Amino acid sequence: MYQVSYLFSNNNGNKDSIAVTEAELYREDKGYGFVTENNRMRQELLQIAELNSSFEPQYWYRGVELTTIRSDEKGCYMDSSQLLPLSFKCRVPGRGNYNLTIGIDGGTTGVQNLMIFTQRRRLVLRGRNIKPFQVFRDTFTVNVCDIIPRGKTKVYEDTTLDVTIIGTHARITCLKVEAAETLTVYIAGDSTLTDQSAAYPYIPEASYCGWAQMFPAYLRSGVAVSNHAHSGLTTESFRWEGHYEVVLKYIKPGDYFFIQFGHNDQKLPHLNAYGGYSDNLRTYVHEMRERGVYPVIITPLARNTWKGSDGTYNDLLKDFSEACKKVGNELCVPVLDLHGKSMEFIKEAGLEDAKRYFFPNDYTHSNDQGAYLMGGLVAECIREEHLTELEKFISGPAAAWIPPEVIEVPVPPSGFKGAAFSTAFEVKFIDIENCPQKEVICRLTAGGVIRGEDIYFRPEDKITRAEALSYVIKAVSFVQTNVYNDRYTDVIGHEWYAGIVECAYENDLIDSALIAGGRLHPDSPVTWE
């Protein structure tokens, strides 16, 4: 049985554990350590959100060392008044479930509102207060699984476990990782439940979040969540883009398979509610039952949409919600009515108050508080539907997480003139000697914006508008979103660049002269200019 322990305090002489100091930064050859701005900018795999904690610094802090880790006899901590993530990564022997036991010391001042995240920013605990000189310990079950990251088309192996804590003066004193043969909930869906990145300093009400990221906070140890939802996916593209293949590789009899689609299916005529959409749901149910897996259909999360004519709620997903129930009744498969419960909340709150639970200026995608609320509604549905093997792992009602009355979007500090640009990577190109832009190419490659694995740059090759936007966003270090709000008629949500386009739009990077008629022309080649 695999087991490894890490000790972060210097008052414990346990020789069977690995001693970790504040200076231990993660490296591939070592296999464990903290992740900070320092090593993240120098290791390309640490820059892929889905293979890490999914916390990324605001772009105006590029090149700034925000994460200063300290230690004392009680453990490793960060001494900062800002909400900064303290992230630790360790290698595990393979994909599967692990029980993670963590010890947090309150130190001399205590800890208020401790938050613990695992893997891709999945919340497992929030709102915990620790008294001075008190040590808090708890165990959480975590799934390590391969993933197709946003903007990528191939499967990336994931062989590390990530844990992140946020809490002023919270000290990690110990970690223990043990292999666990437990139940797993595999999740298929779209951007309303995917694992979203967040910028730090952390502002939860101004962070995109999918409800499946918050769902683990409602589970006791003994069950893990493996989330394979992505922006723009439909019941069709989840299969042919390869995400379903990853699930089939690892899912086992007795596991659960949650299915929630609809937001993107409704954009495609052949995936209409009672046609292709329902047919695809039936196929997933049959295939999972053949494997001894419990399929569960979830009705699509409601949008905060209202009619301007009379001020009544505008249910844009009614047919898809009803189609889920129809298939559920037909096949005797459980249906969790998240659509009904979320719509009930939105209608009771009203347009303006409900906005506080969505990302600013977005009526589809929730922020962290909204996702936490929706994750709780899913847990409530599980109890009501009596999903026997899963119901016993649902924890009691959690305290509400209320967003502030006024949500302020973070902005660069006064006097900001541009982020520092790192040059940590080697440039190997042998075909750019006579290129007039050689200096720029070298700088972008050294900074990790252009991949430098090949020895040929091919300077005469053309790139598309979408590719150019991806370079700009990476160069400036914008935190990329995993959402798309149908800004342009020729950009569909499941394309690899959809989140890049959304990020570019939100940050005013798209010239209005280039989008006549509401079309971006993402595949058009760009000029040198």
XYZ file of C-alpha atoms in Angstrom:
529
model
C 0.000 0.000 0.000
C 1.462 3.339 -1.085
C 1.953 5.856 1.716
C 4.210 8.887 2.168
C 4.340 11.567 4.871
C 5.736 15.080 4.739
C 6.655 17.088 7.835
C 6.808 20.879 7.635
C 7.528 21.609 11.304
C 10.979 21.299 12.849
C 9.835 19.956 16.212
C 9.021 16.432 15.098
C 11.732 13.806 14.804
C 9.734 11.238 12.811
C 12.398 9.601 10.656
C 9.822 7.867 8.446
C 8.675 11.217 7.016
C 10.206 13.569 4.478
C 11.235 16.856 6.057
C 10.129 19.892 4.057
C 11.478 23.401 4.564
C 10.188 26.710 3.254
C 12.903 26.609 0.568
C 11.703 23.345 -1.000
C 10.301 24.263 -4.429
C 8.798 21.584 -6.642
C 11.017 20.034 -9.306
C 10.310 17.062 -11.530
C 13.453 15.241 -10.445
C 12.667 15.714 -6.735
C 8.945 14.995 -6.930
C 7.681 17.271 -4.154
C 7.777 20.874 -3.017
C 5.943 24.187 -2.988
C 4.804 25.930 -6.172
C 5.492 29.664 -6.279
C 5.922 32.312 -8.969
C 9.622 31.434 -8.990
C 9.472 27.822 -10.168
C 6.186 28.192 -12.028
C 7.690 30.559 -14.586
C 10.599 28.163 -15.175
C 8.737 24.866 -15.591
C 6.308 24.655 -18.479
C 4.131 21.908 -16.978
C 3.567 24.072 -13.907
C 1.902 26.620 -16.209
C -0.910 24.269 -17.284
C -3.733 25.018 -14.868
C -5.397 21.588 -15.061
C -2.170 19.844 -14.020
C -1.738 22.120 -11.009
C -3.652 24.108 -8.405
C -5.330 26.395 -11.011
C -4.349 29.480 -9.022
C -2.448 32.024 -11.128
C -1.162 35.513 -10.242
C -2.855 38.566 -11.714
C -1.040 39.628 -14.879
C 0.230 42.827 -13.294
C 2.178 40.744 -10.785
C 4.166 38.893 -13.421
C 7.769 38.787 -12.313
C 6.826 39.751 -8.756
C 7.514 37.317 -5.909
C 4.217 37.420 -4.048
C 4.659 34.040 -2.388
C 7.155 34.366 0.449
C 7.097 31.177 2.484
C 8.318 31.224 6.071
C 8.657 28.537 8.711
C 8.907 28.120 12.477
C 8.670 25.227 14.896
C 4.955 24.827 14.020
C 5.210 24.576 10.235
C 5.447 26.449 6.928
C 3.248 29.479 6.327
C 2.911 32.779 4.490
C 2.944 36.018 6.421
C 0.646 38.203 4.329
C -2.584 40.103 4.880
C -3.656 39.289 1.311
C -5.488 36.096 0.349
C -2.593 34.254 -1.281
C -2.568 30.503 -2.012
C 0.095 28.328 -0.415
C 0.386 25.353 -2.796
C 2.268 22.087 -2.318
C 2.702 19.402 -4.988
C 3.878 15.814 -4.666
C 4.229 12.957 -7.102
C 2.116 9.822 -6.667
C 2.716 6.413 -8.269
C -0.266 6.494 -10.619
C -3.796 7.584 -11.382
C -6.439 6.774 -8.817
C -7.769 7.895 -5.444
C -5.713 8.976 -2.455
C -6.560 9.890 1.104
C -4.868 13.163 1.968
C -4.491 13.913 5.663
C -3.443 17.467 6.422
C -2.449 19.134 9.693
C -2.838 22.894 10.148
C -1.453 24.692 13.216
C -3.130 27.859 14.467
C 0.150 29.301 15.730
C 0.033 32.096 18.275
C -2.681 34.128 16.529
C -5.110 31.480 15.310
C -6.593 31.140 11.811
C -9.853 32.598 10.540
C -11.822 31.127 7.625
C -9.343 28.483 6.522
C -9.897 27.193 2.988
C -8.364 24.002 1.583
C -8.349 23.132 -2.119
C -7.031 20.010 -3.853
C -6.027 19.359 -7.446
C -7.592 21.793 -9.944
C -8.903 24.271 -7.341
C -11.478 21.864 -5.949
C -12.689 23.075 -2.583
C -12.722 20.452 0.170
C -13.082 22.730 3.220
C -14.004 26.342 3.964
C -14.936 28.529 6.898
C -12.833 26.640 9.441
C -11.498 28.680 12.374
C -8.524 27.392 14.346
C -7.778 28.722 17.804
C -4.268 29.806 18.840
C -2.032 26.820 19.661
C -4.670 24.424 18.302
C -3.806 21.844 15.600
C -6.519 20.962 13.094
C -6.362 17.651 11.209
C -8.696 16.228 8.625
C -8.665 13.695 5.786
C -9.966 14.221 2.266
C -10.213 11.775 -0.623
C -8.642 13.107 -3.825
C -8.724 11.785 -7.392
C -5.659 11.961 -9.641
C -6.621 11.494 -13.288
C -5.428 12.375 -16.775
C -7.029 15.360 -18.470
C -7.264 17.135 -21.817
C -6.469 20.719 -20.731
C -8.220 23.729 -22.236
C -6.748 24.725 -25.572
C -5.130 21.285 -25.983
C -6.167 18.379 -28.161
C -4.221 15.541 -26.550
C -4.429 13.786 -23.203
C -1.929 14.925 -20.562
C -0.929 12.443 -17.879
C -1.398 13.673 -14.331
C 0.810 12.002 -11.738
C 0.856 14.602 -8.963
C -1.357 15.539 -6.049
C -1.836 19.250 -5.329
C -3.052 20.809 -2.097
C -3.573 24.554 -1.546
C -4.477 26.398 1.620
C -5.680 29.982 2.005
C -5.779 31.476 5.483
C -3.767 34.187 7.189
C -1.009 32.680 9.356
C -2.203 29.114 8.623
C 0.735 26.745 9.068
C 1.003 23.424 7.261
C 2.515 21.124 9.833
C 2.121 17.723 8.140
C 0.746 15.921 5.088
C 0.155 12.217 4.627
C -0.824 10.665 1.290
C -2.169 7.106 1.133
C -3.546 5.135 -1.818
C -7.275 4.499 -1.375
C -9.712 2.093 -3.059
C -12.813 4.259 -2.885
C -15.861 5.352 -4.813
C -15.353 7.951 -7.572
C -17.833 10.376 -9.097
C -16.837 11.078 -12.718
C -18.389 14.223 -14.161
C -19.151 15.163 -17.772
C -20.399 18.607 -18.689
C -19.768 22.138 -19.872
C -18.363 25.419 -18.516
C -21.022 25.766 -15.799
C -19.416 22.899 -13.879
C -15.833 22.749 -15.151
C -12.671 23.370 -13.098
C -11.969 27.082 -13.503
C -8.762 28.980 -12.738
C -8.665 31.892 -10.314
C -6.311 34.840 -10.080
C -4.623 35.865 -6.874
C -4.645 37.786 -4.607
C -7.823 35.755 -4.351
C -11.211 37.462 -4.721
C -13.815 34.656 -4.734
C -16.703 36.826 -5.951
C -14.631 37.890 -8.990
C -13.439 34.373 -9.880
C -15.067 32.084 -12.425
C -16.051 28.735 -10.892
C -17.931 25.598 -11.914
C -20.153 23.924 -9.332
C -18.251 20.624 -9.580
C -15.210 22.452 -8.146
C -17.186 23.232 -4.986
C -19.062 19.930 -4.760
C -16.229 18.095 -2.890
C -16.771 20.470 0.051
C -20.092 18.661 0.640
C -18.509 15.185 0.693
C -16.926 13.206 3.495
C -13.724 11.246 2.924
C -14.319 7.960 1.150
C -15.488 9.372 -2.182
C -13.549 11.396 -4.768
C -14.547 13.675 -7.650
C -12.988 13.380 -11.114
C -14.197 16.340 -13.168
C -13.902 16.190 -16.966
C -16.313 18.998 -17.853
C -15.039 21.688 -20.230
C -16.173 24.918 -21.783
C -18.260 24.622 -24.928
C -18.839 20.881 -24.718
C -22.034 19.180 -25.843
C -23.316 15.638 -25.411
C -21.652 15.022 -28.764
C -18.291 16.817 -28.495
C -17.559 15.367 -25.030
C -17.249 12.075 -26.844
C -15.441 12.979 -30.056
C -12.951 15.374 -28.462
C -11.582 12.509 -26.337
C -12.814 13.438 -22.857
C -15.137 10.441 -22.674
C -12.267 8.136 -23.610
C -10.334 9.315 -20.533
C -13.334 8.536 -18.332
C -13.783 5.072 -19.865
C -10.123 4.281 -19.225
C -10.393 4.761 -15.465
C -14.034 4.420 -14.397
C -14.849 1.160 -12.617
C -17.979 -0.763 -11.569
C -19.726 0.892 -8.638
C -18.593 4.411 -9.595
C -20.995 7.201 -10.547
C -21.133 9.065 -13.874
C -22.797 12.494 -13.644
C -23.974 14.014 -16.948
C -24.965 17.697 -17.284
C -25.184 19.290 -20.729
C -27.569 21.577 -22.566
C -26.093 25.090 -22.658
C -24.194 24.345 -25.858
C -26.389 21.594 -27.297
C -29.178 24.162 -27.700
C -27.025 26.098 -30.199
C -26.940 23.162 -32.644
C -30.161 22.135 -34.474
C -29.247 18.447 -34.648
C -28.828 18.385 -30.845
C -32.313 19.699 -30.114
C -33.773 18.779 -26.728
C -35.989 15.887 -27.796
C -33.780 14.750 -30.666
C -29.990 14.377 -30.717
C -29.586 15.626 -27.137
C -31.934 13.005 -25.682
C -30.506 10.274 -27.916
C -26.984 11.016 -26.664
C -28.131 10.922 -23.034
C -29.680 7.507 -23.642
C -26.442 6.227 -25.176
C -24.355 7.367 -22.184
C -26.804 5.717 -19.781
C -26.741 2.391 -21.652
C -22.936 2.367 -21.977
C -22.370 3.103 -18.313
C -24.843 0.497 -17.140
C -23.058 -2.083 -19.283
C -19.907 -1.286 -17.273
C -21.615 -1.584 -13.912
C -21.484 2.186 -13.375
C -24.345 4.256 -11.937
C -25.357 6.962 -14.473
C -27.019 10.121 -13.130
C -28.538 12.830 -15.342
C -28.414 16.428 -14.084
C -30.651 19.113 -15.576
C -28.694 22.170 -16.847
C -27.917 25.026 -14.468
C -30.356 27.931 -14.905
C -29.191 31.268 -16.285
C -29.893 34.661 -14.699
C -32.036 35.710 -17.673
C -35.166 37.875 -17.460
C -37.630 39.318 -19.980
C -37.280 43.036 -20.594
C -40.932 43.384 -21.609
C -42.602 42.412 -18.344
C -39.727 41.623 -15.967
C -40.562 37.927 -15.613
C -37.987 35.163 -15.610
C -36.937 33.912 -19.046
C -36.276 30.165 -18.926
C -33.985 29.492 -21.890
C -33.332 25.857 -20.970
C -36.813 24.596 -20.160
C -36.962 22.070 -23.016
C -33.572 20.596 -22.130
C -34.543 20.269 -18.489
C -37.780 18.524 -19.447
C -35.902 16.270 -21.866
C -33.609 15.122 -19.029
C -36.622 14.181 -16.917
C -38.260 12.388 -19.833
C -35.159 10.256 -20.485
C -34.817 9.623 -16.744
C -38.381 8.346 -16.490
C -38.032 6.268 -19.634
C -34.809 4.539 -18.519
C -35.434 4.589 -14.734
C -32.232 6.582 -14.186
C -31.923 9.187 -11.396
C -32.334 12.829 -12.455
C -31.012 15.626 -10.228
C -33.111 18.707 -11.006
C -30.416 21.366 -10.633
C -32.219 23.472 -13.221
C -35.352 23.642 -11.116
C -33.549 24.341 -7.847
C -31.193 26.972 -9.315
C -34.061 28.685 -11.152
C -36.063 28.768 -7.921
C -33.153 30.506 -6.174
C -32.663 33.020 -8.997
C -36.365 33.890 -9.170
C -36.580 34.335 -5.410
C -33.439 36.509 -5.313
C -34.410 38.580 -8.347
C -32.274 39.791 -11.224
C -30.019 42.202 -9.319
C -29.392 40.170 -6.170
C -28.798 36.980 -8.176
C -26.051 38.803 -10.112
C -23.853 38.628 -7.015
C -23.604 34.842 -7.466
C -22.473 35.074 -11.084
C -19.171 36.314 -12.489
C -19.416 40.093 -13.039
C -21.374 40.938 -16.213
C -22.065 37.258 -16.905
C -25.539 35.708 -16.638
C -24.484 32.095 -17.269
C -21.312 31.354 -15.304
C -21.158 31.526 -11.523
C -18.445 32.909 -9.289
C -17.054 30.943 -6.329
C -19.957 31.763 -4.017
C -22.467 30.896 -6.724
C -20.746 27.615 -7.529
C -20.629 26.763 -3.825
C -24.375 27.392 -3.632
C -25.048 25.225 -6.704
C -22.796 22.439 -5.429
C -24.910 22.427 -2.280
C -28.072 22.143 -4.357
C -26.610 19.083 -6.091
C -25.865 17.547 -2.686
C -29.456 18.320 -1.676
C -30.756 16.586 -4.813
C -28.673 13.483 -4.035
C -30.365 13.196 -0.659
C -33.816 13.693 -2.165
C -33.207 11.075 -4.869
C -31.705 8.646 -2.317
C -28.641 7.664 -4.322
C -27.854 4.924 -1.828
C -24.126 4.409 -2.309
C -23.412 8.135 -2.536
C -25.923 9.607 -0.103
C -24.036 8.352 2.955
C -21.010 10.472 2.003
C -22.956 13.749 1.848
C -22.046 15.913 4.836
C -24.504 18.045 6.793
C -25.746 21.466 5.655
C -22.861 23.915 5.343
C -22.910 27.562 6.335
C -23.938 29.846 3.482
C -21.191 31.684 1.615
C -22.633 35.126 0.936
C -20.943 37.416 -1.621
C -20.562 41.121 -0.787
C -23.264 43.594 -1.754
C -20.934 45.298 -4.237
C -18.561 43.184 -6.305
C -15.418 44.972 -7.415
C -13.400 43.557 -10.284
C -9.635 43.676 -9.570
C -7.650 46.254 -11.533
C -3.914 46.970 -11.866
C -2.463 49.076 -9.063
C -2.032 52.807 -9.535
C 1.045 53.607 -11.597
C 1.241 50.158 -13.196
C 3.327 50.386 -16.393
C 3.710 46.778 -17.409
C 4.646 43.406 -15.962
C 8.182 42.091 -15.866
C 9.051 39.552 -18.562
C 10.970 36.455 -17.563
C 13.609 34.789 -19.775
C 13.939 31.361 -18.246
C 13.810 29.025 -21.285
C 16.510 28.088 -23.786
C 16.196 29.198 -27.446
C 17.261 26.452 -29.899
C 15.999 27.753 -33.263
C 18.537 27.494 -36.099
C 16.438 29.126 -38.863
C 15.991 32.694 -37.530
C 19.460 34.161 -38.139
C 18.284 36.332 -41.038
C 14.843 37.028 -39.621
C 14.244 40.751 -38.937
C 12.246 39.800 -35.831
C 14.921 37.512 -34.378
C 15.209 39.491 -31.144
C 11.462 39.389 -30.533
C 11.268 35.654 -31.329
C 14.111 34.901 -28.913
C 12.545 36.979 -26.166
C 9.117 35.368 -26.499
C 10.627 31.875 -26.627
C 12.839 32.531 -23.599
C 9.737 33.777 -21.809
C 7.806 30.588 -22.557
C 5.257 32.265 -24.858
C 6.480 30.440 -27.977
C 7.206 26.745 -27.487
C 10.915 26.154 -28.061
C 11.054 22.358 -28.144
C 11.832 22.196 -31.878
C 14.995 23.572 -33.535
C 12.949 25.098 -36.372
C 10.819 28.188 -35.901
C 9.652 28.392 -39.556
C 9.441 32.196 -39.647
C 7.682 32.249 -43.027
C 4.730 30.174 -41.787
C 1.488 32.051 -41.295
C -0.482 31.922 -38.058
C -4.183 32.526 -37.512
C -5.876 35.291 -35.563
C -6.747 32.785 -32.840
C -3.111 31.703 -32.523
C -1.971 35.315 -32.378
C -4.434 36.039 -29.561
C -3.132 33.036 -27.628
C 0.424 34.401 -27.874
C -0.622 37.843 -26.685
C -2.595 36.491 -23.719
C 0.269 34.240 -22.668
C 2.834 37.035 -23.074
C 0.845 39.394 -20.865
C -0.016 36.587 -18.385
C -3.760 37.087 -18.394
C -5.517 34.356 -16.416
C -7.275 32.432 -19.161
C -10.938 31.616 -18.718
C -12.606 28.292 -19.378
C -15.828 29.932 -20.532
C -17.231 31.401 -23.725
C -20.289 33.646 -23.970
C -21.072 33.467 -27.702
C -19.481 36.801 -28.564
C -19.035 36.069 -32.267
C -21.110 34.087 -34.719
C -18.098 32.227 -36.144
C -16.587 31.103 -32.822
C -18.278 28.039 -31.324
C -17.775 27.220 -27.645
C -16.013 23.886 -28.095
C -13.092 25.233 -30.177
C -9.687 25.171 -28.451
C -9.454 28.965 -28.671
C -12.955 29.821 -27.356
C -11.701 30.624 -23.858
C -8.840 32.643 -25.354
C -11.314 34.711 -27.371
C -13.414 35.315 -24.249
C -10.325 36.378 -22.293
C -9.265 38.703 -25.116
C -12.733 40.235 -25.261
C -12.890 40.796 -21.506
C -9.518 42.554 -21.589
C -10.259 44.755 -24.627
C -7.680 43.079 -26.870
C -9.908 42.755 -29.936
C -9.941 45.688 -32.334
C -13.523 46.596 -33.233
C -12.372 47.172 -36.815
C -11.656 43.451 -37.117
C -15.103 42.178 -36.108
C -17.467 43.691 -38.655
C -20.791 41.876 -38.727
C -20.107 40.139 -35.422
C -17.526 37.769 -36.934
C -13.973 37.330 -35.608
C -12.589 35.235 -38.502
C -10.405 33.206 -36.088
C -8.836 31.098 -38.855
C -7.776 34.056 -40.998
C -3.985 34.522 -41.248
C -2.465 37.530 -39.522
C 0.034 39.895 -41.118
C 3.379 40.986 -39.654
C 1.654 44.179 -38.598
